[in-house]
Amino acid sequence: MSVQTPTKGQLREIGGDLGFDMTEEEVEVYQSEFAGVRFVYDRLDRLPDYLPPVKYPRTPGHRPSGAENPYGAWYVKTEVKGASRGKLKGKRVVLKDTIALAGVPMMDGASVLEGYVPDTDATVVTRILDAAGTIVGKAVCEYFSFSSSGHTSVTGVVESPLKPGYTPGGSSTGSAVLVAAGEVDMALGGDQAGSIRIPSACCGLVGLKPTWGLIPYTGIVSSEFNIDHTGPMTRTVADNALLLEVLAGPDGIDTRMSTPAPRTHRYTGALDRGVEGMRLAVIEEGFGWPASMPEVDATVRDAARRFAKLGAEVETVSFPWHRDAFIAWMGFALDGYYTNLLVGNGFGTNHGGLYLTSLNDKLAGWRRRANEIPYNLRFGMLSGEYMKRHHQGHYYCKAHNLARQAAEAYNRLLEDYDAMIMPTALKRSRPYPPQPFSVADTVSMALENIENTCPFNLTHHPAITIPAGIFDGCPIGMMLVGRHYDEPTLYRAAHAFEQGVDWTAISVDPG
């Protein structure tokens, strides 16, 4: 790649797009000045990129099919071994296919990234391998992670391992399915609106969206810098806490981490303390959304009451800000997602950290395969471009400000309570509609179930989902939300419930 001096025609065209009326003299001066600074780009081309080193050997792996991939959840199978001793010794870990694993293909569910192979490892990859974990592959995710169901990846529909033909949730779809099916011990997901918590809820797993920045996002495809999170998905609370112990803490690269960096914890140390003396707030506005399924609401209310039997003080609290926090996320995310991922080629500008130059270059060509983009993402792109052209970032700016106000409101509530409780997903898993999916089905399935989860991407509070019960063979998730960097309290409550309640025996008839 080399930078050429623009022609006069190119400068006139660009000037016209920018609204400039330029004289011939202007054009000549600008062309001459650009020729004078072209040496900068020539020198940049000659300098090697500065990427984190790759520590452990690996092979590209292979694309499984048929009997080797019964739920459509694998993108690539491989085996990358790390240190010989560590906390994750013997653990098989799969990565959401947004996480860079050098030398192994990465697609983010999108045909426009077909053939892309990262040239470095994400920080979380190195930490898993340093802790003696074995990375066994990449899990299918939704097309550019813009769906909460499981139906938009270019590799095909992903099915629930608990009920074939049912939705497993998304966008960390394959990560949840492979853990629930017992094919791996642990998974890493990504979460901008609920994409760890929703599939974990649908598949009966424990899924944590940690405090923003607690786990470095270095080397992971960004949807929008301010709401990007990565976190663990496991079958048990203990495994979840163990994986967070390995992943948490600054890497000196990701600027999402606050300065000075907060203290991390031995998260497994909080597990056996019980909930005696804890105060839990059941958030009334987390129930009874227009899209809420009655059996989901009834099951989570029943589960919340069981905390009282375990020794906690449980109160129902009205908190109207919760509904407006969802509105703020919507105003923020539609503009931000489009601008960051598709205008900014996955990184945008004006923030620090690692930029994957090779990924930027690959994403820059998305228009060549634009007709392969699914309907839900087309809607998001059209909405983002419409708002950009006609409202010039007004609502993005206002939503940014309201995010601070929402965070402050939640913080005030959490001065009186140790955690908040509400349903994770408003709907349980259910059958896919007939294929091929209509435009309406594709869009509606992609945008559902985020009402309770997305506010905490915006306010950056940690949130964990645990299975609370089951209805018609489909797990129902309960979400606990805590203070910033207070993941130990969430694990304490989640583990007490897991050990004290058999969620598989809870099936509440809402009638």
Short mmCIF file of C-alpha atoms in Angstrom, two decimals:
data_model
loop_
_atom_site.label_atom_id
_atom_site.label_comp_id
_atom_site.label_asym_id
_atom_site.label_seq_id
_atom_site.Cartn_x
_atom_site.Cartn_y
_atom_site.Cartn_z
CA MET A 1 0.00 0.00 0.00
CA SER A 2 1.35 3.43 -0.90
CA VAL A 3 -0.14 6.91 -0.79
CA GLN A 4 -0.22 8.89 -4.03
CA THR A 5 -0.54 12.64 -4.43
CA PRO A 6 -4.19 13.38 -5.26
CA THR A 7 -5.03 14.66 -8.71
CA LYS A 8 -6.67 18.02 -9.12
CA GLY A 9 -9.86 16.23 -10.12
CA GLN A 10 -9.83 14.19 -6.91
CA LEU A 11 -9.34 17.33 -4.83
CA ARG A 12 -12.20 19.11 -6.60
CA GLU A 13 -14.48 16.11 -6.03
CA ILE A 14 -13.62 15.92 -2.34
CA GLY A 15 -13.97 19.67 -1.97
CA GLY A 16 -17.41 19.53 -3.54
CA ASP A 17 -18.45 16.78 -1.14
CA LEU A 18 -17.30 18.99 1.74
CA GLY A 19 -19.18 22.03 0.44
CA PHE A 20 -16.12 24.04 -0.67
CA ASP A 21 -16.11 26.38 -3.66
CA MET A 22 -12.44 26.27 -4.69
CA THR A 23 -10.49 28.35 -7.21
CA GLU A 24 -7.93 26.78 -9.52
CA GLU A 25 -5.20 28.50 -7.50
CA GLU A 26 -6.49 26.83 -4.31
CA VAL A 27 -6.48 23.41 -5.90
CA GLU A 28 -2.91 23.83 -7.14
CA VAL A 29 -1.70 24.94 -3.69
CA TYR A 30 -3.41 22.06 -1.90
CA GLN A 31 -2.02 19.53 -4.36
CA SER A 32 1.49 20.93 -3.91
CA GLU A 33 1.22 20.90 -0.12
CA PHE A 34 0.02 17.30 -0.08
CA ALA A 35 2.94 16.27 -2.28
CA GLY A 36 5.21 17.88 0.31
CA VAL A 37 3.86 15.75 3.19
CA ARG A 38 3.61 12.47 1.31
CA PHE A 39 6.99 11.46 2.75
CA VAL A 40 5.20 10.92 6.09
CA TYR A 41 3.16 8.07 4.65
CA ASP A 42 6.15 6.66 2.78
CA ARG A 43 8.01 6.45 6.09
CA LEU A 44 5.02 4.91 7.87
CA ASP A 45 4.89 2.23 5.17
CA ARG A 46 8.53 1.33 5.87
CA LEU A 47 8.15 1.15 9.66
CA PRO A 48 7.05 -2.27 11.01
CA ASP A 49 3.74 -2.31 12.90
CA TYR A 50 3.99 -2.59 16.69
CA LEU A 51 1.91 -5.55 17.83
CA PRO A 52 1.95 -7.65 21.01
CA PRO A 53 4.17 -10.73 20.57
CA VAL A 54 2.67 -14.17 19.99
CA LYS A 55 4.00 -16.47 22.73
CA TYR A 56 2.72 -19.95 21.93
CA PRO A 57 2.73 -22.08 18.74
CA ARG A 58 -0.48 -23.07 16.99
CA THR A 59 -1.93 -24.32 13.72
CA PRO A 60 -4.77 -22.70 11.72
CA GLY A 61 -7.14 -25.53 12.62
CA HIS A 62 -10.06 -26.59 10.44
CA ARG A 63 -13.71 -25.80 9.75
CA PRO A 64 -15.81 -28.62 11.21
CA SER A 65 -19.03 -29.75 9.60
CA GLY A 66 -21.65 -32.47 9.86
CA ALA A 67 -21.35 -34.74 12.88
CA GLU A 68 -18.43 -32.69 14.19
CA ASN A 69 -20.61 -29.58 14.40
CA PRO A 70 -24.18 -30.71 15.24
CA TYR A 71 -25.45 -27.32 16.44
CA GLY A 72 -23.60 -25.15 13.93
CA ALA A 73 -21.72 -23.52 16.84
CA TRP A 74 -18.09 -24.09 15.78
CA TYR A 75 -16.37 -21.75 13.34
CA VAL A 76 -12.87 -23.21 13.67
CA LYS A 77 -11.49 -26.09 15.70
CA THR A 78 -7.84 -26.00 16.70
CA GLU A 79 -5.72 -26.71 19.77
CA VAL A 80 -3.43 -24.09 21.26
CA LYS A 81 -1.62 -25.14 24.41
CA GLY A 82 0.03 -22.70 26.78
CA ALA A 83 2.03 -22.99 29.98
CA SER A 84 2.40 -26.37 31.65
CA ARG A 85 1.04 -25.20 35.01
CA GLY A 86 -1.57 -22.67 36.04
CA LYS A 87 -5.11 -22.05 37.27
CA LEU A 88 -6.71 -23.24 34.03
CA LYS A 89 -4.78 -26.50 33.73
CA GLY A 90 -7.04 -29.05 32.04
CA LYS A 91 -9.66 -26.48 30.99
CA ARG A 92 -10.80 -26.39 27.36
CA VAL A 93 -11.68 -22.84 26.35
CA VAL A 94 -13.42 -21.57 23.22
CA LEU A 95 -13.32 -17.96 22.02
CA LYS A 96 -16.08 -15.90 20.49
CA ASP A 97 -15.04 -15.32 16.89
CA THR A 98 -14.40 -11.64 17.52
CA ILE A 99 -11.27 -12.39 19.57
CA ALA A 100 -7.96 -12.36 17.71
CA LEU A 101 -6.06 -15.65 17.82
CA ALA A 102 -2.99 -15.20 15.63
CA GLY A 103 -2.77 -17.56 12.68
CA VAL A 104 -6.35 -18.81 13.10
CA PRO A 105 -9.17 -17.45 10.87
CA MET A 106 -11.58 -14.88 12.34
CA MET A 107 -14.88 -13.95 10.70
CA ASP A 108 -17.14 -12.24 13.29
CA GLY A 109 -20.03 -14.07 11.60
CA ALA A 110 -19.58 -11.86 8.52
CA SER A 111 -18.90 -12.80 4.91
CA VAL A 112 -17.06 -9.50 4.44
CA LEU A 113 -14.32 -10.84 6.75
CA GLU A 114 -14.03 -14.21 5.03
CA GLY A 115 -10.37 -15.18 4.74
CA TYR A 116 -9.13 -12.80 7.43
CA VAL A 117 -6.41 -14.18 9.72
CA PRO A 118 -5.24 -12.05 12.69
CA ASP A 119 -1.53 -11.38 13.11
CA THR A 120 -1.52 -11.05 16.90
CA ASP A 121 -3.24 -12.46 19.97
CA ALA A 122 -5.80 -10.63 22.07
CA THR A 123 -4.65 -10.02 25.65
CA VAL A 124 -7.25 -12.49 26.93
CA VAL A 125 -5.74 -15.20 24.71
CA THR A 126 -2.29 -14.75 26.20
CA ARG A 127 -3.70 -14.75 29.73
CA ILE A 128 -5.63 -17.99 29.19
CA LEU A 129 -2.54 -19.68 27.76
CA ASP A 130 -0.26 -18.30 30.48
CA ALA A 131 -2.67 -19.90 33.00
CA ALA A 132 -2.27 -23.31 31.30
CA GLY A 133 -5.66 -23.27 29.60
CA THR A 134 -6.06 -24.91 26.20
CA ILE A 135 -7.82 -22.90 23.50
CA VAL A 136 -9.73 -25.36 21.35
CA GLY A 137 -11.26 -23.08 18.74
CA LYS A 138 -13.46 -20.19 17.71
CA ALA A 139 -17.22 -20.14 18.29
CA VAL A 140 -19.71 -18.82 15.75
CA CYS A 141 -21.22 -15.44 16.56
CA GLU A 142 -23.86 -13.28 14.93
CA TYR A 143 -23.04 -11.23 11.82
CA PHE A 144 -20.89 -8.41 13.23
CA SER A 145 -22.39 -9.36 16.63
CA PHE A 146 -25.54 -7.41 15.80
CA SER A 147 -28.20 -9.87 16.95
CA SER A 148 -29.50 -11.44 20.15
CA SER A 149 -30.94 -14.66 18.70
CA GLY A 150 -28.65 -16.99 16.70
CA HIS A 151 -29.85 -16.66 13.11
CA THR A 152 -27.63 -14.16 11.25
CA SER A 153 -24.13 -15.65 10.98
CA VAL A 154 -23.07 -16.32 7.41
CA THR A 155 -22.17 -19.86 8.52
CA GLY A 156 -25.85 -20.59 9.20
CA VAL A 157 -28.39 -20.83 11.99
CA VAL A 158 -27.13 -22.00 15.39
CA GLU A 159 -29.48 -24.24 17.39
CA SER A 160 -29.96 -24.66 21.11
CA PRO A 161 -28.37 -27.86 22.42
CA LEU A 162 -31.23 -28.11 24.92
CA LYS A 163 -34.08 -27.92 22.38
CA PRO A 164 -33.18 -28.45 18.72
CA GLY A 165 -34.86 -25.91 16.48
CA TYR A 166 -34.96 -23.32 19.27
CA THR A 167 -33.03 -20.07 19.58
CA PRO A 168 -29.93 -20.19 21.83
CA GLY A 169 -29.60 -16.41 22.14
CA GLY A 170 -26.84 -14.16 20.83
CA SER A 171 -24.59 -12.64 19.84
CA SER A 172 -22.07 -14.90 21.65
CA THR A 173 -24.19 -17.71 20.29
CA GLY A 174 -21.69 -20.49 19.70
CA SER A 175 -19.86 -19.74 22.94
CA ALA A 176 -23.00 -20.49 24.95
CA VAL A 177 -24.00 -23.53 22.90
CA LEU A 178 -20.60 -25.23 23.14
CA VAL A 179 -20.44 -24.79 26.92
CA ALA A 180 -24.04 -25.97 27.39
CA ALA A 181 -23.41 -28.99 25.15
CA GLY A 182 -20.35 -29.98 27.20
CA GLU A 183 -18.00 -29.67 24.24
CA VAL A 184 -15.85 -27.14 26.12
CA ASP A 185 -15.41 -26.20 29.77
CA MET A 186 -15.40 -22.43 29.41
CA ALA A 187 -16.00 -19.77 26.82
CA LEU A 188 -15.27 -16.12 26.29
CA GLY A 189 -18.01 -13.94 24.89
CA GLY A 190 -18.45 -10.30 24.01
CA ASP A 191 -21.20 -8.01 25.26
CA GLN A 192 -22.33 -4.62 23.96
CA ALA A 193 -26.04 -5.01 24.73
CA GLY A 194 -26.36 -8.35 26.49
CA SER A 195 -24.50 -10.69 24.16
CA ILE A 196 -22.89 -12.69 26.97
CA ARG A 197 -25.87 -12.67 29.30
CA ILE A 198 -28.72 -13.39 26.85
CA PRO A 199 -27.31 -16.63 25.35
CA SER A 200 -26.12 -17.69 28.80
CA ALA A 201 -29.68 -17.24 30.09
CA CYS A 202 -31.18 -19.14 27.15
CA CYS A 203 -28.72 -22.02 27.59
CA GLY A 204 -28.81 -22.32 31.39
CA LEU A 205 -25.31 -20.94 31.97
CA VAL A 206 -23.52 -18.46 34.19
CA GLY A 207 -22.46 -15.43 32.17
CA LEU A 208 -20.69 -12.32 33.45
CA LYS A 209 -20.48 -8.90 31.84
CA PRO A 210 -17.79 -7.43 34.08
CA THR A 211 -17.26 -3.79 34.93
CA TRP A 212 -16.22 -1.93 31.77
CA GLY A 213 -12.46 -2.19 31.32
CA LEU A 214 -11.86 -4.78 34.07
CA ILE A 215 -10.89 -7.31 31.39
CA PRO A 216 -8.73 -5.77 28.65
CA TYR A 217 -10.52 -5.60 25.30
CA THR A 218 -7.20 -5.44 23.43
CA GLY A 219 -7.31 -7.44 20.19
CA ILE A 220 -11.09 -7.89 20.04
CA VAL A 221 -13.38 -6.50 17.33
CA SER A 222 -14.99 -3.34 18.69
CA SER A 223 -18.63 -2.52 18.09
CA GLU A 224 -18.53 0.76 20.05
CA PHE A 225 -15.63 1.65 22.33
CA ASN A 226 -17.77 2.87 25.23
CA ILE A 227 -19.95 -0.24 25.51
CA ASP A 228 -17.48 -3.02 24.57
CA HIS A 229 -17.11 -5.77 27.19
CA THR A 230 -15.69 -9.29 27.16
CA GLY A 231 -16.29 -11.89 29.84
CA PRO A 232 -16.60 -15.54 30.93
CA MET A 233 -19.40 -18.00 30.14
CA THR A 234 -19.42 -21.22 32.17
CA ARG A 235 -21.62 -23.95 33.62
CA THR A 236 -20.82 -23.04 37.24
CA VAL A 237 -20.24 -19.89 39.25
CA ALA A 238 -16.92 -21.27 40.52
CA ASP A 239 -15.57 -21.72 36.99
CA ASN A 240 -16.77 -18.25 36.08
CA ALA A 241 -14.94 -16.68 39.02
CA LEU A 242 -11.83 -18.71 38.24
CA LEU A 243 -11.72 -17.52 34.65
CA LEU A 244 -12.21 -13.90 35.74
CA GLU A 245 -9.24 -14.25 38.11
CA VAL A 246 -7.09 -15.09 35.10
CA LEU A 247 -8.49 -12.38 32.82
CA ALA A 248 -8.92 -9.31 35.05
CA GLY A 249 -6.48 -6.43 35.36
CA PRO A 250 -4.77 -3.84 33.16
CA ASP A 251 -2.56 -4.78 30.24
CA GLY A 252 -1.05 -1.33 29.74
CA ILE A 253 -2.69 -1.06 26.32
CA ASP A 254 -6.48 -0.93 26.60
CA THR A 255 -7.58 2.57 27.60
CA ARG A 256 -11.01 1.37 28.73
CA MET A 257 -9.37 0.56 32.06
CA SER A 258 -9.66 3.46 34.50
CA THR A 259 -6.56 5.19 35.83
CA PRO A 260 -5.32 4.35 38.36
CA ALA A 261 -6.34 0.77 37.70
CA PRO A 262 -8.77 -0.64 40.27
CA ARG A 263 -7.72 -3.45 42.54
CA THR A 264 -8.58 -6.90 41.23
CA HIS A 265 -9.61 -9.73 43.54
CA ARG A 266 -9.25 -13.42 44.16
CA TYR A 267 -12.80 -13.83 42.94
CA THR A 268 -13.07 -17.47 43.96
CA GLY A 269 -12.50 -16.35 47.56
CA ALA A 270 -15.98 -14.81 47.70
CA LEU A 271 -17.86 -17.97 46.81
CA ASP A 272 -18.59 -19.57 50.16
CA ARG A 273 -19.54 -16.52 52.22
CA GLY A 274 -23.30 -16.91 51.75
CA VAL A 275 -25.84 -14.10 51.51
CA GLU A 276 -26.52 -13.57 55.21
CA GLY A 277 -26.82 -9.82 55.75
CA MET A 278 -26.99 -8.91 52.07
CA ARG A 279 -29.67 -6.50 50.82
CA LEU A 280 -31.07 -7.23 47.36
CA ALA A 281 -33.37 -4.94 45.36
CA VAL A 282 -35.84 -6.52 42.93
CA ILE A 283 -36.27 -3.80 40.29
CA GLU A 284 -39.96 -3.49 39.45
CA GLU A 285 -39.28 -1.83 36.09
CA GLY A 286 -37.25 -4.88 35.01
CA PHE A 287 -40.52 -6.82 34.83
CA GLY A 288 -43.63 -6.32 32.74
CA TRP A 289 -42.08 -4.88 29.61
CA PRO A 290 -44.43 -5.09 26.59
CA ALA A 291 -42.32 -7.99 25.27
CA SER A 292 -41.95 -9.81 28.61
CA MET A 293 -43.12 -13.42 28.79
CA PRO A 294 -45.23 -13.98 31.93
CA GLU A 295 -43.42 -17.22 32.76
CA VAL A 296 -40.08 -15.40 32.75
CA ASP A 297 -41.28 -12.69 35.13
CA ALA A 298 -42.95 -15.21 37.43
CA THR A 299 -39.89 -17.46 37.57
CA VAL A 300 -37.48 -14.65 38.41
CA ARG A 301 -39.77 -13.25 41.11
CA ASP A 302 -39.96 -16.72 42.62
CA ALA A 303 -36.17 -17.09 42.45
CA ALA A 304 -35.65 -13.70 44.08
CA ARG A 305 -37.84 -14.73 47.01
CA ARG A 306 -35.62 -17.77 47.54
CA PHE A 307 -32.73 -15.46 48.37
CA ALA A 308 -34.68 -14.49 51.49
CA LYS A 309 -34.79 -18.14 52.54
CA LEU A 310 -31.00 -18.20 52.12
CA GLY A 311 -30.61 -15.30 54.56
CA ALA A 312 -30.69 -12.16 52.42
CA GLU A 313 -33.03 -9.21 52.83
CA VAL A 314 -35.03 -8.89 49.60
CA GLU A 315 -37.13 -5.85 48.74
CA THR A 316 -39.05 -4.83 45.63
CA VAL A 317 -38.03 -1.34 44.54
CA SER A 318 -39.47 0.97 41.89
CA PHE A 319 -36.69 2.55 39.84
CA PRO A 320 -38.12 4.41 36.81
CA TRP A 321 -34.66 5.37 35.52
CA HIS A 322 -34.20 1.77 34.40
CA ARG A 323 -36.62 2.26 31.50
CA ASP A 324 -34.94 5.51 30.41
CA ALA A 325 -31.50 3.90 30.59
CA PHE A 326 -32.69 1.54 27.85
CA ILE A 327 -33.78 4.57 25.79
CA ALA A 328 -30.37 6.19 26.30
CA TRP A 329 -28.59 3.01 25.13
CA MET A 330 -30.70 2.91 21.96
CA GLY A 331 -29.91 6.55 21.16
CA PHE A 332 -26.25 5.96 21.82
CA ALA A 333 -25.71 2.59 20.18
CA LEU A 334 -27.39 2.95 16.79
CA ASP A 335 -25.24 5.97 15.94
CA GLY A 336 -22.11 4.68 17.65
CA TYR A 337 -22.17 1.12 16.30
CA TYR A 338 -22.51 2.26 12.70
CA THR A 339 -19.88 4.99 12.97
CA ASN A 340 -17.34 2.84 14.81
CA LEU A 341 -17.65 -0.49 13.03
CA LEU A 342 -18.65 0.37 9.49
CA VAL A 343 -17.43 3.94 9.00
CA GLY A 344 -14.42 3.51 11.30
CA ASN A 345 -13.62 -0.04 10.10
CA GLY A 346 -13.91 -1.58 13.54
CA PHE A 347 -11.89 0.93 15.52
CA GLY A 348 -13.00 4.48 14.85
CA THR A 349 -10.64 7.20 16.05
CA ASN A 350 -9.78 9.32 19.08
CA HIS A 351 -9.03 6.61 21.61
CA GLY A 352 -5.88 4.81 22.64
CA GLY A 353 -5.03 1.14 22.65
CA LEU A 354 -4.20 -1.44 20.02
CA TYR A 355 -5.45 -0.91 16.47
CA LEU A 356 -5.45 -4.06 14.32
CA THR A 357 -4.29 -2.49 11.07
CA SER A 358 -4.90 -5.69 9.11
CA LEU A 359 -8.49 -5.88 10.37
CA ASN A 360 -9.08 -2.23 9.49
CA ASP A 361 -7.88 -2.92 5.96
CA LYS A 362 -10.09 -6.00 5.59
CA LEU A 363 -13.19 -4.27 6.97
CA ALA A 364 -12.66 -1.29 4.69
CA GLY A 365 -13.84 -3.44 1.78
CA TRP A 366 -17.24 -4.33 3.25
CA ARG A 367 -19.12 -2.55 0.45
CA ARG A 368 -17.89 -5.14 -2.05
CA ARG A 369 -20.13 -7.71 -0.33
CA ALA A 370 -22.80 -5.35 0.95
CA ASN A 371 -25.63 -7.36 -0.60
CA GLU A 372 -24.73 -10.28 1.69
CA ILE A 373 -25.36 -8.22 4.82
CA PRO A 374 -28.44 -9.53 6.69
CA TYR A 375 -31.62 -7.48 7.04
CA ASN A 376 -31.15 -6.66 10.72
CA LEU A 377 -27.72 -5.14 10.11
CA ARG A 378 -29.01 -3.28 7.06
CA PHE A 379 -31.63 -1.74 9.33
CA GLY A 380 -28.93 -0.71 11.80
CA MET A 381 -26.77 0.76 9.05
CA LEU A 382 -29.64 2.63 7.44
CA SER A 383 -30.66 4.00 10.83
CA GLY A 384 -27.11 5.06 11.64
CA GLU A 385 -26.58 6.79 8.31
CA TYR A 386 -29.99 8.47 8.47
CA MET A 387 -29.25 9.86 11.93
CA LYS A 388 -25.79 10.95 10.80
CA ARG A 389 -27.12 12.80 7.75
CA HIS A 390 -30.15 14.40 9.34
CA HIS A 391 -29.24 14.85 13.02
CA GLN A 392 -25.41 15.06 12.95
CA GLY A 393 -24.74 13.26 16.22
CA HIS A 394 -27.21 15.26 18.36
CA TYR A 395 -28.83 12.22 19.97
CA TYR A 396 -25.53 10.37 20.35
CA CYS A 397 -24.17 13.32 22.36
CA LYS A 398 -27.28 13.61 24.50
CA ALA A 399 -27.40 9.86 25.15
CA HIS A 400 -23.74 10.01 26.23
CA ASN A 401 -24.66 12.60 28.85
CA LEU A 402 -27.72 10.65 29.98
CA ALA A 403 -25.50 7.60 30.44
CA ARG A 404 -23.65 9.45 33.18
CA GLN A 405 -26.94 10.44 34.79
CA ALA A 406 -28.21 6.87 34.66
CA ALA A 407 -24.98 5.56 36.18
CA GLU A 408 -25.25 8.06 39.01
CA ALA A 409 -28.86 7.02 39.65
CA TYR A 410 -27.96 3.32 39.82
CA ASN A 411 -25.01 4.19 42.08
CA ARG A 412 -27.32 5.96 44.52
CA LEU A 413 -29.59 2.92 44.64
CA LEU A 414 -26.59 0.66 45.21
CA GLU A 415 -25.61 2.70 48.25
CA ASP A 416 -28.55 1.02 49.98
CA TYR A 417 -28.43 -2.42 48.32
CA ASP A 418 -25.70 -4.90 47.52
CA ALA A 419 -27.19 -5.88 44.17
CA MET A 420 -30.22 -5.45 41.92
CA ILE A 421 -32.30 -8.36 40.58
CA MET A 422 -34.35 -8.62 37.38
CA PRO A 423 -34.89 -11.03 34.48
CA THR A 424 -31.94 -11.33 32.11
CA ALA A 425 -33.78 -11.96 28.84
CA LEU A 426 -37.43 -10.95 28.63
CA LYS A 427 -38.21 -14.05 26.59
CA ARG A 428 -37.09 -17.63 27.00
CA SER A 429 -35.77 -19.66 24.10
CA ARG A 430 -38.44 -20.51 21.53
CA PRO A 431 -38.73 -22.07 18.07
CA TYR A 432 -37.22 -20.40 15.06
CA PRO A 433 -39.82 -19.32 12.48
CA PRO A 434 -39.81 -21.13 9.13
CA GLN A 435 -36.79 -20.55 6.90
CA PRO A 436 -35.88 -18.62 4.86
CA PHE A 437 -36.55 -15.94 7.46
CA SER A 438 -38.62 -12.97 6.36
CA VAL A 439 -37.28 -9.43 6.63
CA ALA A 440 -39.58 -8.77 9.60
CA ASP A 441 -38.57 -11.96 11.45
CA THR A 442 -34.86 -11.37 10.84
CA VAL A 443 -35.01 -7.84 12.22
CA SER A 444 -37.32 -8.50 15.17
CA MET A 445 -35.42 -11.58 16.39
CA ALA A 446 -32.14 -9.67 16.25
CA LEU A 447 -33.29 -6.70 18.31
CA GLU A 448 -35.23 -8.43 21.10
CA ASN A 449 -34.40 -9.31 24.69
CA ILE A 450 -31.96 -6.46 25.37
CA GLU A 451 -34.20 -4.17 27.44
CA ASN A 452 -32.81 -5.21 30.83
CA THR A 453 -29.26 -6.01 29.76
CA CYS A 454 -28.19 -3.05 27.61
CA PRO A 455 -28.51 -0.31 30.28
CA PHE A 456 -25.49 -1.75 32.11
CA ASN A 457 -23.32 -1.68 29.02
CA LEU A 458 -23.98 2.04 29.01
CA THR A 459 -23.45 2.58 32.76
CA HIS A 460 -20.62 0.00 32.98
CA HIS A 461 -21.98 -1.82 36.06
CA PRO A 462 -21.08 -5.51 36.40
CA ALA A 463 -23.96 -7.90 35.73
CA ILE A 464 -24.15 -11.67 36.02
CA THR A 465 -26.85 -14.04 34.84
CA ILE A 466 -27.55 -17.34 36.55
CA PRO A 467 -30.25 -19.92 35.78
CA ALA A 468 -33.33 -19.30 37.91
CA GLY A 469 -35.74 -21.95 36.65
CA ILE A 470 -37.04 -23.72 33.59
CA PHE A 471 -40.25 -23.61 31.55
CA ASP A 472 -41.17 -26.07 28.79
CA GLY A 473 -37.58 -27.31 28.77
CA CYS A 474 -36.15 -23.80 28.33
CA PRO A 475 -33.93 -22.24 31.05
CA ILE A 476 -34.81 -18.80 32.39
CA GLY A 477 -32.06 -16.45 33.53
CA MET A 478 -31.97 -14.11 36.53
CA MET A 479 -29.62 -11.11 36.41
CA LEU A 480 -27.78 -9.65 39.39
CA VAL A 481 -26.25 -6.19 38.96
CA GLY A 482 -23.72 -4.71 41.36
CA ARG A 483 -21.46 -1.77 42.09
CA HIS A 484 -18.55 -0.98 39.79
CA TYR A 485 -15.67 -3.44 40.36
CA ASP A 486 -17.68 -5.32 42.99
CA GLU A 487 -17.80 -8.61 41.12
CA PRO A 488 -17.02 -10.50 44.38
CA THR A 489 -20.44 -9.58 45.78
CA LEU A 490 -22.17 -10.82 42.62
CA TYR A 491 -20.28 -14.11 42.80
CA ARG A 492 -21.12 -14.43 46.48
CA ALA A 493 -24.85 -14.12 45.80
CA ALA A 494 -24.79 -16.20 42.62
CA HIS A 495 -22.90 -19.05 44.27
CA ALA A 496 -25.22 -19.08 47.28
CA PHE A 497 -28.23 -19.42 44.97
CA GLU A 498 -26.52 -22.07 42.85
CA GLN A 499 -25.64 -24.16 45.91
CA GLY A 500 -28.91 -23.61 47.78
CA VAL A 501 -31.50 -23.88 45.00
CA ASP A 502 -32.08 -26.57 42.38
CA TRP A 503 -33.13 -24.35 39.49
CA THR A 504 -33.95 -27.34 37.29
CA ALA A 505 -36.81 -28.16 39.68
CA ILE A 506 -38.33 -24.66 39.48
CA SER A 507 -41.07 -24.31 36.88
CA VAL A 508 -43.50 -21.54 37.68
CA ASP A 509 -46.89 -21.44 35.96
CA PRO A 510 -47.69 -17.73 35.53
CA GLY A 511 -51.39 -18.46 35.17
#
